[in-house]
Coordinates of C-alpha atoms in Angstrom, one line a residue:
M1 CA 1.7 -4.5 24.2
N2 CA -1.5 -4.1 26.6
S3 CA -3.0 -7.1 28.3
E4 CA -5.5 -7.9 25.6
S5 CA -3.7 -8.1 23.0
S6 CA -0.9 -10.0 24.9
K7 CA -3.1 -12.9 25.1
I8 CA -3.0 -13.5 21.3
Q9 CA -0.5 -16.7 20.4
A10 CA 1.4 -17.4 17.6
V11 CA -0.7 -15.3 14.9
P12 CA 0.6 -16.2 11.4
V13 CA 1.9 -13.2 9.6
N14 CA 3.0 -12.4 6.0
I15 CA 4.7 -9.3 4.5
I16 CA 3.4 -8.6 1.1
T17 CA 5.6 -6.3 -0.7
G18 CA 6.4 -5.0 -3.8
F19 CA 7.7 -1.6 -5.4
L20 CA 5.1 1.1 -6.4
G21 CA 2.1 0.1 -9.0
V22 CA 2.8 -3.6 -8.9
G23 CA -0.5 -4.7 -7.6
K24 CA -0.4 -5.1 -3.8
T25 CA -3.5 -3.9 -2.7
T26 CA -5.3 -5.8 -5.4
A27 CA -3.3 -8.9 -4.5
I28 CA -4.4 -8.4 -0.7
T29 CA -8.2 -8.1 -2.0
Q30 CA -8.1 -11.1 -4.0
L31 CA -6.5 -12.9 -0.8
L32 CA -9.4 -11.3 1.3
K33 CA -12.0 -13.2 -1.1
H34 CA -10.6 -16.7 0.2
K35 CA -10.6 -16.0 3.9
P36 CA -12.7 -18.8 5.4
A37 CA -15.9 -17.6 6.9
D38 CA -15.4 -18.5 10.7
E39 CA -11.9 -16.7 10.5
R40 CA -11.3 -13.0 11.4
W41 CA -7.8 -11.7 9.1
A42 CA -6.2 -8.1 9.8
V43 CA -4.7 -6.1 7.4
L44 CA -1.8 -3.3 8.3
V45 CA -1.4 -1.5 5.4
N46 CA 1.5 1.3 4.9
E47 CA 1.7 4.4 2.8
F48 CA 4.2 6.7 1.6
G49 CA 1.8 9.5 1.6
E50 CA 0.5 11.6 4.6
I51 CA -3.2 10.9 3.3
G52 CA -4.1 6.9 3.8
V53 CA -6.2 5.6 1.0
D54 CA -5.6 2.0 0.9
G55 CA -7.7 1.5 4.1
S56 CA -10.7 3.3 2.5
L57 CA -10.2 1.2 -0.5
L58 CA -10.0 -2.3 1.3
Q59 CA -13.0 -1.2 3.8
G60 CA -15.3 0.0 0.9
N61 CA -16.0 -4.0 0.3
H62 CA -14.9 -5.5 3.4
G63 CA -16.2 -4.6 6.7
E64 CA -15.5 -5.8 10.5
E65 CA -18.8 -7.7 10.2
A66 CA -17.0 -10.0 7.7
G67 CA -14.4 -10.7 9.8
I68 CA -12.1 -8.3 8.2
F69 CA -10.0 -5.8 10.1
I70 CA -7.9 -3.2 8.6
R71 CA -5.3 -0.1 10.0
E72 CA -3.2 1.9 8.2
V73 CA 0.2 3.7 9.0
P74 CA 0.4 6.4 6.6
G75 CA 2.9 9.0 6.1
G76 CA 6.5 7.0 4.9
C77 CA 8.4 4.0 5.5
M78 CA 6.5 2.6 9.1
C79 CA 9.6 1.4 10.6
C80 CA 10.7 4.7 10.6
S81 CA 11.0 6.7 14.1
A82 CA 12.2 3.6 16.1
G83 CA 8.9 1.9 14.7
L84 CA 6.8 3.6 17.0
P85 CA 3.7 4.3 14.7
M86 CA 3.9 0.7 13.5
H87 CA 3.9 -0.6 16.9
I88 CA 0.7 1.4 17.9
A89 CA -1.1 0.5 14.9
L90 CA 0.1 -3.3 15.0
N91 CA -0.9 -3.4 18.8
Q92 CA -4.4 -1.7 18.4
L93 CA -5.1 -4.1 15.3
L94 CA -3.8 -7.3 17.1
A95 CA -6.2 -6.0 20.1
R96 CA -9.2 -5.2 18.2
A97 CA -9.1 -8.0 15.9
K98 CA -8.0 -11.1 17.6
P99 CA -7.0 -12.4 14.3
H100 CA -6.4 -15.5 12.4
R101 CA -4.3 -14.2 10.2
L102 CA -2.4 -11.1 9.6
L103 CA -1.1 -9.5 6.3
I104 CA 1.3 -6.4 6.3
E105 CA 1.6 -4.2 3.1
P106 CA 4.6 -1.9 3.4
T107 CA 4.8 1.1 1.1
G108 CA 6.2 0.7 -2.4
L109 CA 9.0 2.7 -1.0
G110 CA 9.4 1.1 2.3
H111 CA 12.0 -1.1 3.6
P112 CA 10.7 -4.6 4.4
F113 CA 13.9 -5.9 6.0
E114 CA 13.3 -3.7 8.9
V115 CA 9.5 -4.0 8.8
L116 CA 10.6 -7.8 9.5
E117 CA 13.2 -6.5 12.2
E118 CA 10.5 -4.8 14.0
L119 CA 8.0 -8.2 13.7
S120 CA 10.8 -10.1 15.3
A121 CA 11.5 -8.0 18.1
E122 CA 11.4 -9.9 21.8
H123 CA 7.6 -8.6 22.6
Y124 CA 6.4 -10.4 19.6
K125 CA 7.9 -13.7 19.8
S126 CA 5.0 -15.5 21.0
V127 CA 2.5 -13.2 19.5
L128 CA 3.4 -13.4 15.8
D129 CA 4.0 -16.6 13.8
I130 CA 6.0 -14.9 10.8
Q131 CA 5.6 -17.0 7.6
K132 CA 6.2 -16.7 3.9
T133 CA 7.0 -13.1 2.8
I134 CA 5.3 -12.6 -0.4
T135 CA 6.9 -9.9 -3.1
L136 CA 5.1 -8.9 -6.1
V137 CA 6.8 -7.8 -9.4
D138 CA 6.2 -6.4 -12.7
A139 CA 8.7 -8.3 -14.9
R140 CA 8.5 -5.4 -17.4
K141 CA 10.2 -3.3 -14.9
L142 CA 13.4 -5.1 -15.0
Q143 CA 14.2 -3.3 -18.3
D144 CA 14.4 0.2 -16.5
N145 CA 17.3 1.0 -14.4
R146 CA 15.6 3.4 -12.4
Y147 CA 14.0 0.0 -10.9
T148 CA 17.0 -2.4 -11.0
D149 CA 19.1 0.3 -9.4
H150 CA 16.9 1.2 -6.9
A151 CA 17.8 -0.5 -3.4
T152 CA 14.5 -0.5 -2.2
F153 CA 12.9 -2.6 -5.4
N154 CA 16.1 -5.1 -5.3
Q155 CA 15.7 -5.2 -1.3
Q156 CA 11.8 -6.2 -1.7
I157 CA 13.0 -9.0 -4.2
E158 CA 15.8 -10.4 -1.8
I159 CA 13.7 -10.8 1.3
A160 CA 11.0 -12.7 -0.7
D161 CA 10.2 -16.5 0.1
V162 CA 8.0 -16.5 -3.0
V163 CA 8.2 -13.7 -6.0
I164 CA 5.1 -13.2 -7.6
G165 CA 5.3 -12.2 -11.3
N166 CA 2.2 -10.1 -11.4
K167 CA 0.5 -8.6 -14.5
V168 CA 1.7 -11.7 -16.3
D169 CA -1.1 -11.2 -19.2
L170 CA 0.5 -8.0 -20.1
Y171 CA 3.9 -9.5 -21.0
G172 CA 5.3 -12.3 -22.5
D173 CA 7.8 -15.4 -22.0
E174 CA 11.1 -13.2 -22.5
E175 CA 10.0 -10.9 -19.5
Q176 CA 9.0 -13.8 -17.4
N177 CA 12.5 -15.6 -18.2
V178 CA 14.2 -12.2 -17.5
L179 CA 12.6 -12.3 -13.9
E180 CA 13.4 -15.7 -13.1
R181 CA 16.8 -15.2 -13.9
Y182 CA 17.1 -11.7 -12.0
V183 CA 15.6 -13.4 -8.8
A184 CA 17.7 -16.5 -9.2
E185 CA 21.2 -14.0 -9.3
R186 CA 20.0 -12.0 -6.5
I187 CA 18.7 -14.8 -4.0
N188 CA 19.1 -18.1 -5.7
D189 CA 17.1 -20.6 -8.1
A190 CA 15.4 -22.2 -5.3
I191 CA 13.0 -19.3 -4.7
P192 CA 9.6 -20.2 -6.5
V193 CA 9.1 -17.6 -9.1
V194 CA 4.9 -17.7 -9.8
F195 CA 3.4 -15.8 -12.5
V196 CA -0.3 -14.4 -12.1
E197 CA -2.8 -11.7 -13.2
Q198 CA -4.9 -9.3 -11.5
G199 CA -3.0 -10.3 -8.2
K200 CA -4.7 -13.9 -7.7
I201 CA -2.2 -15.4 -5.3
N202 CA -2.9 -19.1 -4.4
P203 CA -3.5 -18.2 -0.5
D204 CA -1.8 -21.8 -0.2
L205 CA 1.3 -19.9 -0.7
L206 CA 1.0 -17.9 2.5
S207 CA 2.1 -20.8 4.6
G208 CA 5.4 -21.8 5.6
P209 CA 8.2 -20.3 7.3
C210 CA 10.1 -17.3 6.8
R211 CA 13.6 -17.9 5.4
V212 CA 15.0 -14.7 6.4
V213 CA 16.9 -15.2 9.8
V214 CA 15.2 -13.8 12.7
E215 CA 18.0 -11.8 13.8
I216 CA 18.5 -9.3 11.0
E217 CA 21.6 -7.3 10.3
Q218 CA 20.7 -3.6 10.4
H219 CA 20.8 -2.3 7.1
G220 CA 21.1 1.4 5.6
H221 CA 17.8 3.2 6.1
K222 CA 18.5 6.8 4.9
H223 CA 15.5 8.8 3.4
S224 CA 14.1 12.2 4.4
H225 CA 10.8 12.4 5.9
D226 CA 9.8 15.6 5.4
S227 CA 5.9 16.5 6.1
D228 CA 3.5 19.6 6.6
S229 CA 1.7 17.6 9.0
V230 CA 1.8 14.9 11.6
G231 CA -1.4 12.9 12.4
V232 CA -3.1 14.6 9.5
N233 CA -5.8 11.4 9.1
D234 CA -6.8 12.5 12.8
L235 CA -7.2 16.3 12.5
E236 CA -10.7 17.7 12.1
I237 CA -10.9 19.1 8.3
P238 CA -11.3 22.6 8.7
E239 CA -14.2 25.1 7.4
C240 CA -12.4 25.4 4.0
G241 CA -13.4 22.0 3.4
Y242 CA -10.5 20.2 2.9
L243 CA -6.7 19.5 4.4
K244 CA -3.5 19.5 1.9
V245 CA -0.7 17.6 2.7
R246 CA 2.9 16.8 1.4
N247 CA 5.7 14.4 1.8
S248 CA 9.1 13.6 0.1
G249 CA 11.6 10.8 0.2
E250 CA 13.3 8.1 -2.1
G251 CA 13.5 10.4 -4.8
F252 CA 9.7 10.8 -4.9
E253 CA 7.3 13.3 -4.0
S254 CA 3.4 13.1 -2.7
V255 CA 0.8 15.3 -2.4
G256 CA -2.8 14.4 -0.8
W257 CA -6.2 16.0 -0.1
R258 CA -8.9 15.1 2.5
F259 CA -12.3 16.4 2.1
S260 CA -15.3 16.8 4.0
P261 CA -18.0 14.3 3.5
E262 CA -20.5 17.3 2.4
K263 CA -18.7 17.6 -0.6
V264 CA -19.6 15.4 -3.6
F265 CA -17.4 15.8 -7.2
D266 CA -18.7 15.4 -10.8
H267 CA -18.2 12.0 -11.3
N268 CA -17.5 12.3 -15.2
A269 CA -15.2 15.4 -14.6
L270 CA -13.4 13.7 -12.2
Y271 CA -12.8 10.6 -14.2
D272 CA -11.5 12.5 -17.1
W273 CA -9.1 14.5 -15.0
L274 CA -7.6 11.5 -13.2
S275 CA -7.2 9.6 -16.5
G276 CA -4.7 12.0 -17.3
V277 CA -2.6 12.7 -14.3
D278 CA 1.1 12.7 -14.9
A279 CA 2.1 10.7 -11.4
E280 CA 3.8 7.3 -10.9
R281 CA 0.9 6.4 -8.8
L282 CA -2.5 7.4 -7.5
K283 CA -5.0 6.2 -5.4
A284 CA -8.1 7.8 -4.1
V285 CA -11.9 7.5 -3.0
F286 CA -14.5 9.8 -4.3
I287 CA -18.1 10.6 -3.1
T288 CA -19.7 11.7 -6.6
N289 CA -22.8 12.5 -7.6
N290 CA -23.4 9.2 -9.3
G291 CA -21.9 7.3 -6.1
V292 CA -18.7 6.2 -4.2
F293 CA -16.0 5.3 -6.1
G294 CA -12.4 4.1 -6.0
Y295 CA -9.5 5.0 -8.1
N296 CA -6.2 3.2 -8.7
L297 CA -3.9 4.6 -11.3
T298 CA -0.8 2.8 -12.3
S299 CA 1.6 3.1 -15.4
D300 CA -0.8 0.6 -17.3
A301 CA -4.2 2.1 -16.8
L302 CA -7.0 3.9 -14.6
S303 CA -9.3 1.7 -12.8
E304 CA -12.4 2.6 -11.2
V305 CA -14.5 0.4 -8.7
S306 CA -18.0 1.1 -7.2
L307 CA -17.4 1.0 -3.2
D308 CA -20.4 0.6 -0.8
E309 CA -19.3 3.5 1.5
C310 CA -16.6 5.6 2.6
A311 CA -16.4 8.4 5.2
E312 CA -15.0 11.4 3.3
S313 CA -13.3 11.7 -0.2
K314 CA -9.6 11.6 -0.2
I315 CA -6.7 11.3 -2.8
E316 CA -3.0 10.5 -2.6
I317 CA -0.4 11.1 -5.7
L318 CA 2.9 9.8 -6.0
Y319 CA 4.9 11.7 -8.6
R320 CA 8.5 13.1 -9.3
K321 CA 9.2 16.5 -9.4
G322 CA 8.3 18.9 -12.1
S323 CA 4.9 16.9 -12.7
S324 CA 1.9 19.3 -13.5
V325 CA 0.4 17.9 -10.4
E326 CA 1.9 20.3 -8.1
D327 CA -0.3 22.6 -9.4
F328 CA -3.9 21.2 -9.8
N329 CA -6.3 21.5 -7.1
P330 CA -9.2 18.9 -7.2
L331 CA -11.7 21.3 -6.0
E332 CA -11.9 22.4 -9.4
L333 CA -14.0 19.1 -9.9
E334 CA -16.4 19.7 -7.0
L335 CA -20.1 19.3 -8.2
G336 CA -21.5 22.7 -8.7
V337 CA -19.2 25.0 -6.8
G338 CA -15.5 24.2 -7.8
A339 CA -12.3 25.8 -6.7
K340 CA -12.6 29.0 -9.2
A341 CA -16.0 29.8 -8.3
S342 CA -15.4 29.4 -4.5
G343 CA -12.3 31.2 -4.5
L344 CA -10.6 28.1 -2.8
N345 CA -6.8 28.0 -3.8
P346 CA -4.9 25.1 -1.8

């Protein structure tokens, strides 16, 4: 670490993990609302896709002037490539924010054991105070073996100090009981299971030691990380007005676009299209003719929130092969121009 960040001592850090669409970003947004006014909090957010959107969604209503500092690590599990992307982003974030607390959100397809191992490295011993790992779970997913048979889904539960049964307003007592039994079987019945709606986690749950032994045994970590681009978020957008990039791994595909700030999208057409997207997960921020909006699509619904600002429009879609997403061009929704009229065809 550089000399500036090396002066930072014992920053409380929590991993906020959970599978796709469980509401991690919403939960972090809720936690940030409870940040003491005189404290600086940092958020390191990791996304499977190459186009980082979570940072824009969080920054849209939380700025550094309010003591909230956000850094993204897009492009797959951030502990890959010997953890280099994570180390660079973490060191830069610590140096800039000098935070009183650090929240880390791995991608829903990430490997929290390996992330925790990176945080436990010798050069972070005096810098980070690793506290409770919070795992969010949608109890309804335990009825689907695509989840219960997925190694990452189970690893996220097994690493938990607290399991949050999120979206409890969408299921009943039986699903709650199933989750409690599943946690007891995967870990033990001493692990608390707390049910909340809309990610409203009590901040008091963050404090306390992480139960997982620092010296973590190496786990299998095999997944492809095929990408059309490296550092796509740092590239200048070309004259055509967009960048498009794909990624794949853990049985999923992703496609994302960045658009030049001059592009303005038709709000009504955009919402109609987003509402019908066939995908496992979608996150986006768009500059529209009605203002700036953030979008979050899960298996339950599409949510839309008004944002104060964003530097550019961007979208990331996670899907299984065969989805109609593969052939769609969002520029068709550009206000007054459209891909068909302009001849653009990403």
